[in-house]
mmCIF file of C-alpha atoms in Angstrom:
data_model
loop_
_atom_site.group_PDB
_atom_site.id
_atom_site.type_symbol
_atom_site.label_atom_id
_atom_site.label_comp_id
_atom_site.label_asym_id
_atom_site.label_seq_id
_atom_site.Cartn_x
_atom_site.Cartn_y
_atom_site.Cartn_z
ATOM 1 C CA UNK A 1 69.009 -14.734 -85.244
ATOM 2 C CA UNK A 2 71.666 -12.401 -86.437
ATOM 3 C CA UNK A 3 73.751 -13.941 -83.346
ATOM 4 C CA UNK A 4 73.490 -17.377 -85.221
ATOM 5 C CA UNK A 5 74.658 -16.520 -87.799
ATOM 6 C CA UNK A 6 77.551 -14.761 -86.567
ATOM 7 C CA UNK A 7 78.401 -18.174 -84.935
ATOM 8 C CA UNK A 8 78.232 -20.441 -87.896
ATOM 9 C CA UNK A 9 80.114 -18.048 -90.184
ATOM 10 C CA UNK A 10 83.128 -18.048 -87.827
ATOM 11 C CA UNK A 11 82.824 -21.462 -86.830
ATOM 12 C CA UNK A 12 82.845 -22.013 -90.668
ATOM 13 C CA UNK A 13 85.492 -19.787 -91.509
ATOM 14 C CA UNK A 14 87.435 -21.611 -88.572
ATOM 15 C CA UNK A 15 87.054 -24.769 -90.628
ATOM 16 C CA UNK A 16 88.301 -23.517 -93.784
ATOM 17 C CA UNK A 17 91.360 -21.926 -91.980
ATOM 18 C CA UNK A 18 92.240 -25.426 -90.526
ATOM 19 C CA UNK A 19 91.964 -27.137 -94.126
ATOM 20 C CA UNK A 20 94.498 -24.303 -95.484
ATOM 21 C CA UNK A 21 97.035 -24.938 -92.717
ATOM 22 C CA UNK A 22 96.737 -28.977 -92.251
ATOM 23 C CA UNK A 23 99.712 -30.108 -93.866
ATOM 24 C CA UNK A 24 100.542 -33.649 -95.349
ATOM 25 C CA UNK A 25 103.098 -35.918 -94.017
ATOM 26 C CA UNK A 26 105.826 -35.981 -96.617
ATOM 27 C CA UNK A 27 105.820 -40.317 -96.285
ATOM 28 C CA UNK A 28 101.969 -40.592 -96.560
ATOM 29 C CA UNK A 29 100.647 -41.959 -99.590
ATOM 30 C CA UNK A 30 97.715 -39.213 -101.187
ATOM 31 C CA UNK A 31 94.242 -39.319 -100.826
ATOM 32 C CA UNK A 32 92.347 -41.219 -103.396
ATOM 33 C CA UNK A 33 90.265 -38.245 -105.139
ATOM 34 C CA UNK A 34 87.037 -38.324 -104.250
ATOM 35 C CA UNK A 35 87.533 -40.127 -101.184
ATOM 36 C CA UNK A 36 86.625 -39.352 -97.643
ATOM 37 C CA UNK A 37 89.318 -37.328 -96.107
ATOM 38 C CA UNK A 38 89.604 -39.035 -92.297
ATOM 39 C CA UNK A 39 88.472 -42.310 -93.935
ATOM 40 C CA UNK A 40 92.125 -42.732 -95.737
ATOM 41 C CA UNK A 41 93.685 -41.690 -92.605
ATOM 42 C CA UNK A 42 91.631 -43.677 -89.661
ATOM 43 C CA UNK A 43 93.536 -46.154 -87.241
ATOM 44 C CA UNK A 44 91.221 -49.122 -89.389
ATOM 45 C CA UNK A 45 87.768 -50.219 -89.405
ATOM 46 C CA UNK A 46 84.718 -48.611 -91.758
ATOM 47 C CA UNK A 47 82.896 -47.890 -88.410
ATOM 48 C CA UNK A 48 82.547 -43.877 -88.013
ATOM 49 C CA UNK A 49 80.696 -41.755 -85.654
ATOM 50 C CA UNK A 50 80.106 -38.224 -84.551
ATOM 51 C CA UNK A 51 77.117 -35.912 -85.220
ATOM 52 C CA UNK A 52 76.394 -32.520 -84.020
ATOM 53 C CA UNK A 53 75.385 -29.953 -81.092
ATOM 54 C CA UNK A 54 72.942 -27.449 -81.982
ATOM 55 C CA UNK A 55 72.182 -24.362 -79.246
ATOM 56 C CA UNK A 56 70.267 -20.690 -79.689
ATOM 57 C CA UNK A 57 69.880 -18.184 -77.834
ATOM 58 C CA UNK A 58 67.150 -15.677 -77.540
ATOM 59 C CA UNK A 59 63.276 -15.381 -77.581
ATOM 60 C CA UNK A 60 63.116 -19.294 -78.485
ATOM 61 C CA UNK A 61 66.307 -21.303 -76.988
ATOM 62 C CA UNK A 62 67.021 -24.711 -77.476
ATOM 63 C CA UNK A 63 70.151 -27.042 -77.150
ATOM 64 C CA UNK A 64 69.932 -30.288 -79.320
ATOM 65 C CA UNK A 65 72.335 -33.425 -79.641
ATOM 66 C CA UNK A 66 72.551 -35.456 -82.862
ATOM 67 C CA UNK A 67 74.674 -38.689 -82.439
ATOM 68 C CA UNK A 68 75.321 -40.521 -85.659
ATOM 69 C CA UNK A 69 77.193 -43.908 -86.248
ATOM 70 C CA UNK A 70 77.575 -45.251 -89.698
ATOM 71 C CA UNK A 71 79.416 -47.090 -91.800
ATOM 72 C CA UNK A 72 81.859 -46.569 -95.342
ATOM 73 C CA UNK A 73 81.228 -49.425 -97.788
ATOM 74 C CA UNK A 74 84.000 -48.002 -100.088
ATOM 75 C CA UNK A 75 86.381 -44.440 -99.175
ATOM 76 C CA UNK A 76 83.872 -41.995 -101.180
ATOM 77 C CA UNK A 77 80.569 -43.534 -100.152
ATOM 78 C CA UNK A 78 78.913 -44.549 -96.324
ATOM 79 C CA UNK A 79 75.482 -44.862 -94.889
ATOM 80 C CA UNK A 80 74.351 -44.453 -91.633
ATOM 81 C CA UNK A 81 71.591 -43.687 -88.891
ATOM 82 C CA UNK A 82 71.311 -40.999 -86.365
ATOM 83 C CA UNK A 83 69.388 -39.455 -83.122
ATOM 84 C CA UNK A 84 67.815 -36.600 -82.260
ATOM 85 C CA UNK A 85 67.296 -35.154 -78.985
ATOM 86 C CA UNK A 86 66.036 -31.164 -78.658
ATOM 87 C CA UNK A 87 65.078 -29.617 -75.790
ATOM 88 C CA UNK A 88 63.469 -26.025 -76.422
ATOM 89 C CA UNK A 89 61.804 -22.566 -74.231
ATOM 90 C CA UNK A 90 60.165 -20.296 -76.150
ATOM 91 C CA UNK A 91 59.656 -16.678 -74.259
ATOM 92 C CA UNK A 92 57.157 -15.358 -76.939
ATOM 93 C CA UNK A 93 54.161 -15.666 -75.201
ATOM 94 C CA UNK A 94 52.893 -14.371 -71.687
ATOM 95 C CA UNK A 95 54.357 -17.428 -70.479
ATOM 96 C CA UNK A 96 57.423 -19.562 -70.976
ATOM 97 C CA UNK A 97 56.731 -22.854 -73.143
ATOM 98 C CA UNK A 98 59.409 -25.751 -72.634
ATOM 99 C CA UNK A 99 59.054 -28.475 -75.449
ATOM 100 C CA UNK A 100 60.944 -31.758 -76.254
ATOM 101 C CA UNK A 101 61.974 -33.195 -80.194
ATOM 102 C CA UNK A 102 63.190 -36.216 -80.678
ATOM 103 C CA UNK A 103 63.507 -38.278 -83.676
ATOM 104 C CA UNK A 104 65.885 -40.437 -85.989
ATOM 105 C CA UNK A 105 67.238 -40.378 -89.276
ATOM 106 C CA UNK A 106 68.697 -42.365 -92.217
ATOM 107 C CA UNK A 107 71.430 -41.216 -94.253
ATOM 108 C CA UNK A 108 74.096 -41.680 -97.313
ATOM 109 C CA UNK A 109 77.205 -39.578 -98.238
ATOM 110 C CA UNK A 110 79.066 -39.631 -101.253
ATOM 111 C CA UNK A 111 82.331 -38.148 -101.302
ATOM 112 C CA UNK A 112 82.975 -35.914 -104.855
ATOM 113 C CA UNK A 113 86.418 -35.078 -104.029
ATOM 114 C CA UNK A 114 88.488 -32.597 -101.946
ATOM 115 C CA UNK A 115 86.456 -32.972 -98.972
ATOM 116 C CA UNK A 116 83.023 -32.110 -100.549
ATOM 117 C CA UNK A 117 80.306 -34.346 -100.628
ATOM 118 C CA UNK A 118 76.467 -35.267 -101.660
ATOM 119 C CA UNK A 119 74.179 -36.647 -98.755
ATOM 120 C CA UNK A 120 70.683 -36.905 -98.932
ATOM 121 C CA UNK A 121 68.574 -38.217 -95.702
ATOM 122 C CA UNK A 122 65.528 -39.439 -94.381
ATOM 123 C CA UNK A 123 64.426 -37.938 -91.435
ATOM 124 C CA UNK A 124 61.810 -38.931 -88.252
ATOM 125 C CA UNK A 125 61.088 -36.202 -85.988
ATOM 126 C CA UNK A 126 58.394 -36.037 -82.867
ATOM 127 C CA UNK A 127 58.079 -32.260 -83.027
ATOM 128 C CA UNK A 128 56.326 -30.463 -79.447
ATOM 129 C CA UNK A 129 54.485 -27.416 -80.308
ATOM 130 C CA UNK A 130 52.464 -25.251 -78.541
ATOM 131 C CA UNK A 131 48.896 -26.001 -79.969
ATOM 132 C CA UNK A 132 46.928 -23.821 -77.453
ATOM 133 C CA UNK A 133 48.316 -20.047 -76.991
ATOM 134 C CA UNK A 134 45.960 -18.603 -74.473
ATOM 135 C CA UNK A 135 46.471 -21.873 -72.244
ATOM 136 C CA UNK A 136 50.276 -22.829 -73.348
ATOM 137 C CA UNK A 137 49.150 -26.527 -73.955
ATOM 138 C CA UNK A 138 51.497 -28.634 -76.490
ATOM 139 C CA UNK A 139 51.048 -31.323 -78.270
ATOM 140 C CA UNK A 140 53.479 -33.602 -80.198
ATOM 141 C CA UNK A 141 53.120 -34.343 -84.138
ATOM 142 C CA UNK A 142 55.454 -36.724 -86.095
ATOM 143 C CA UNK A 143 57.308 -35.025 -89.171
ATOM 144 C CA UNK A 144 58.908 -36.677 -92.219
ATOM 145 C CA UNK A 145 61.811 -34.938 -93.594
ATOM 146 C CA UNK A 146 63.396 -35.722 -97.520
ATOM 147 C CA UNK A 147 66.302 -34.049 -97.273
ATOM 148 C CA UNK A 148 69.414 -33.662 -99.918
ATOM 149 C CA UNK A 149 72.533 -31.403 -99.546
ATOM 150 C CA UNK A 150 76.268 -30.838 -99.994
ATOM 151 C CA UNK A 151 78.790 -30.663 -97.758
ATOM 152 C CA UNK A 152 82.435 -29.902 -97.051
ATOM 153 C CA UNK A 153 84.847 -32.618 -94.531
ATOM 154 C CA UNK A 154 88.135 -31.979 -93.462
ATOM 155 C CA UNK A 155 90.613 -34.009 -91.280
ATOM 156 C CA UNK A 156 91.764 -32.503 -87.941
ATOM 157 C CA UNK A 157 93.704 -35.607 -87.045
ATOM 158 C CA UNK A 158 94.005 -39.096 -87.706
ATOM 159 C CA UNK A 159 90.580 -40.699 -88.333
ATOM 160 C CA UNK A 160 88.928 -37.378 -86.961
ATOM 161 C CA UNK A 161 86.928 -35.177 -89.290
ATOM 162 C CA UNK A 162 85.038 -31.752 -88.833
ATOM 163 C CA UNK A 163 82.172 -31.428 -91.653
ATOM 164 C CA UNK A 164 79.523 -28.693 -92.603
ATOM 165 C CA UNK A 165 76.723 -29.129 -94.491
ATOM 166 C CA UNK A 166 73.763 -27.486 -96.068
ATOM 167 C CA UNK A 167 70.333 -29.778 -96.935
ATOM 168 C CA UNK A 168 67.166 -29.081 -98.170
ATOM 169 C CA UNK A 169 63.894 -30.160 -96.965
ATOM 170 C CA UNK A 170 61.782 -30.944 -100.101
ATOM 171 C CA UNK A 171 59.082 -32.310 -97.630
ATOM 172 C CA UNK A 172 58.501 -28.434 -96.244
ATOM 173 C CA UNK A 173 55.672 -26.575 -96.573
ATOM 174 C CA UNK A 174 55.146 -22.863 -95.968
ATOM 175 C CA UNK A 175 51.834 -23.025 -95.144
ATOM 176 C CA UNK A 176 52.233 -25.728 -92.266
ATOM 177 C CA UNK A 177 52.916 -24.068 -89.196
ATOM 178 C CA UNK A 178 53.270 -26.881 -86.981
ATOM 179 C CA UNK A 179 56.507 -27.972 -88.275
ATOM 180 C CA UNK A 180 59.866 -28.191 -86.679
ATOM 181 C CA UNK A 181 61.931 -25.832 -88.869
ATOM 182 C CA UNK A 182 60.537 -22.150 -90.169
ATOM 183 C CA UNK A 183 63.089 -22.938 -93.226
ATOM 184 C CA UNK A 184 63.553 -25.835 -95.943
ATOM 185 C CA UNK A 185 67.322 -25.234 -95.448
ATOM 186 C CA UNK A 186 69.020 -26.768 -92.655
ATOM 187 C CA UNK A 187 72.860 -25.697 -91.875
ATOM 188 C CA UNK A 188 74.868 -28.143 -89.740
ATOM 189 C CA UNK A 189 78.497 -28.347 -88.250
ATOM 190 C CA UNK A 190 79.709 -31.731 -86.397
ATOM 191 C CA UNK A 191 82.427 -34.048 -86.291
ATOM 192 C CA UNK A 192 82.813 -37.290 -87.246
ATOM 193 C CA UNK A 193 85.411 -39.834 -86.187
ATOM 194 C CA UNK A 194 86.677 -43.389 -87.924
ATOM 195 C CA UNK A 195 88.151 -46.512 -85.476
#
């Protein structure tokens, strides 16, 4: 766990870094405020897409991909939908347990200015857990997320963007054990990229 977090604080102090040093071409027009950084300088189009990777290491490990394709109605506001594909082993038991998520989700960002920005999202997830422990059998339960967040976007080039985000669940519940997360708050870092 403490490995995690190791990761997403340098990967997030990585980003930051970046933001400080991008400079401005001195014959671009600026930003309008509140508007999505890449979105003002993509090659044209309101298409974007990106999403995520998500890995950990130790007792349970998992790697999971999170495409994501939407679409910016005006520079500080887009919707979009996105997939879900996780692929876990847990080593916590006498044996090893492999189980598969997948899911999709429905979101909207709104961009408050300087790169940060609201979302809030629905999400769908098929969650695998293991439902016997003496025998290692698993089952798979559907899971409803409401989630709502802020988050911080930066360009890295033209039309490409690097974003991190925080959400919280306000579906969770601390007493359900068979649910995909053992936290309301979710921390992400992708990239997104406008055509």
């Amino acid at each position: 766990m403490r490995g995690r977090h190791a990761v997403m604080l340098a990967v997030l102090a990585a980003l930051v870094a970046g933001g400080a040093l991008a400079q401005e071409s001195p014959d671009r027009e600026p930003m309008p405020v509140g508007s999505d950084p890449q979105f003002t300088q993509s090659s044209g189009g309101n298409l974007f897409y990106g999403g995520f990777v998500g890995l950990s290491f130790g007792s349970v490990q998992y790697i999971e991909l999170s495409p994501l394709v939407g679409y910016r109605f005006s520079p500080q506001f887009g919707a979009g939908v996105g997939l879900l594909y996780r692929n876990r082993k847990d080593t916590r038991y006498s044996y090893d347990v492999s189980a598969t998520d997948y899911g999709a989700n429905l979101f909207a960002r709104y961009y408050l200015g300087s790169g940060l920005f609201a979302q809030a999202e629905y999400d769908y997830t098929n969650y695998e857990y293991v439902s016997n422990s003496v025998t290692g059998a698993t089952v798979h339960q559907p899971y409803s997320a409401f989630l709502a967040g802020v988050g911080f976007n930066t360009a890295v080039g033209r039309g490409a963007g690097v974003y991190a985000l925080v959400l919280y669940d306000f579906n969770y519940s601390g007493t359900n054990v068979y649910q995909p997360y053992s936290s309301p708050v979710q921390f992400r870092v992708g990239v997104s990229v406008g055509f």
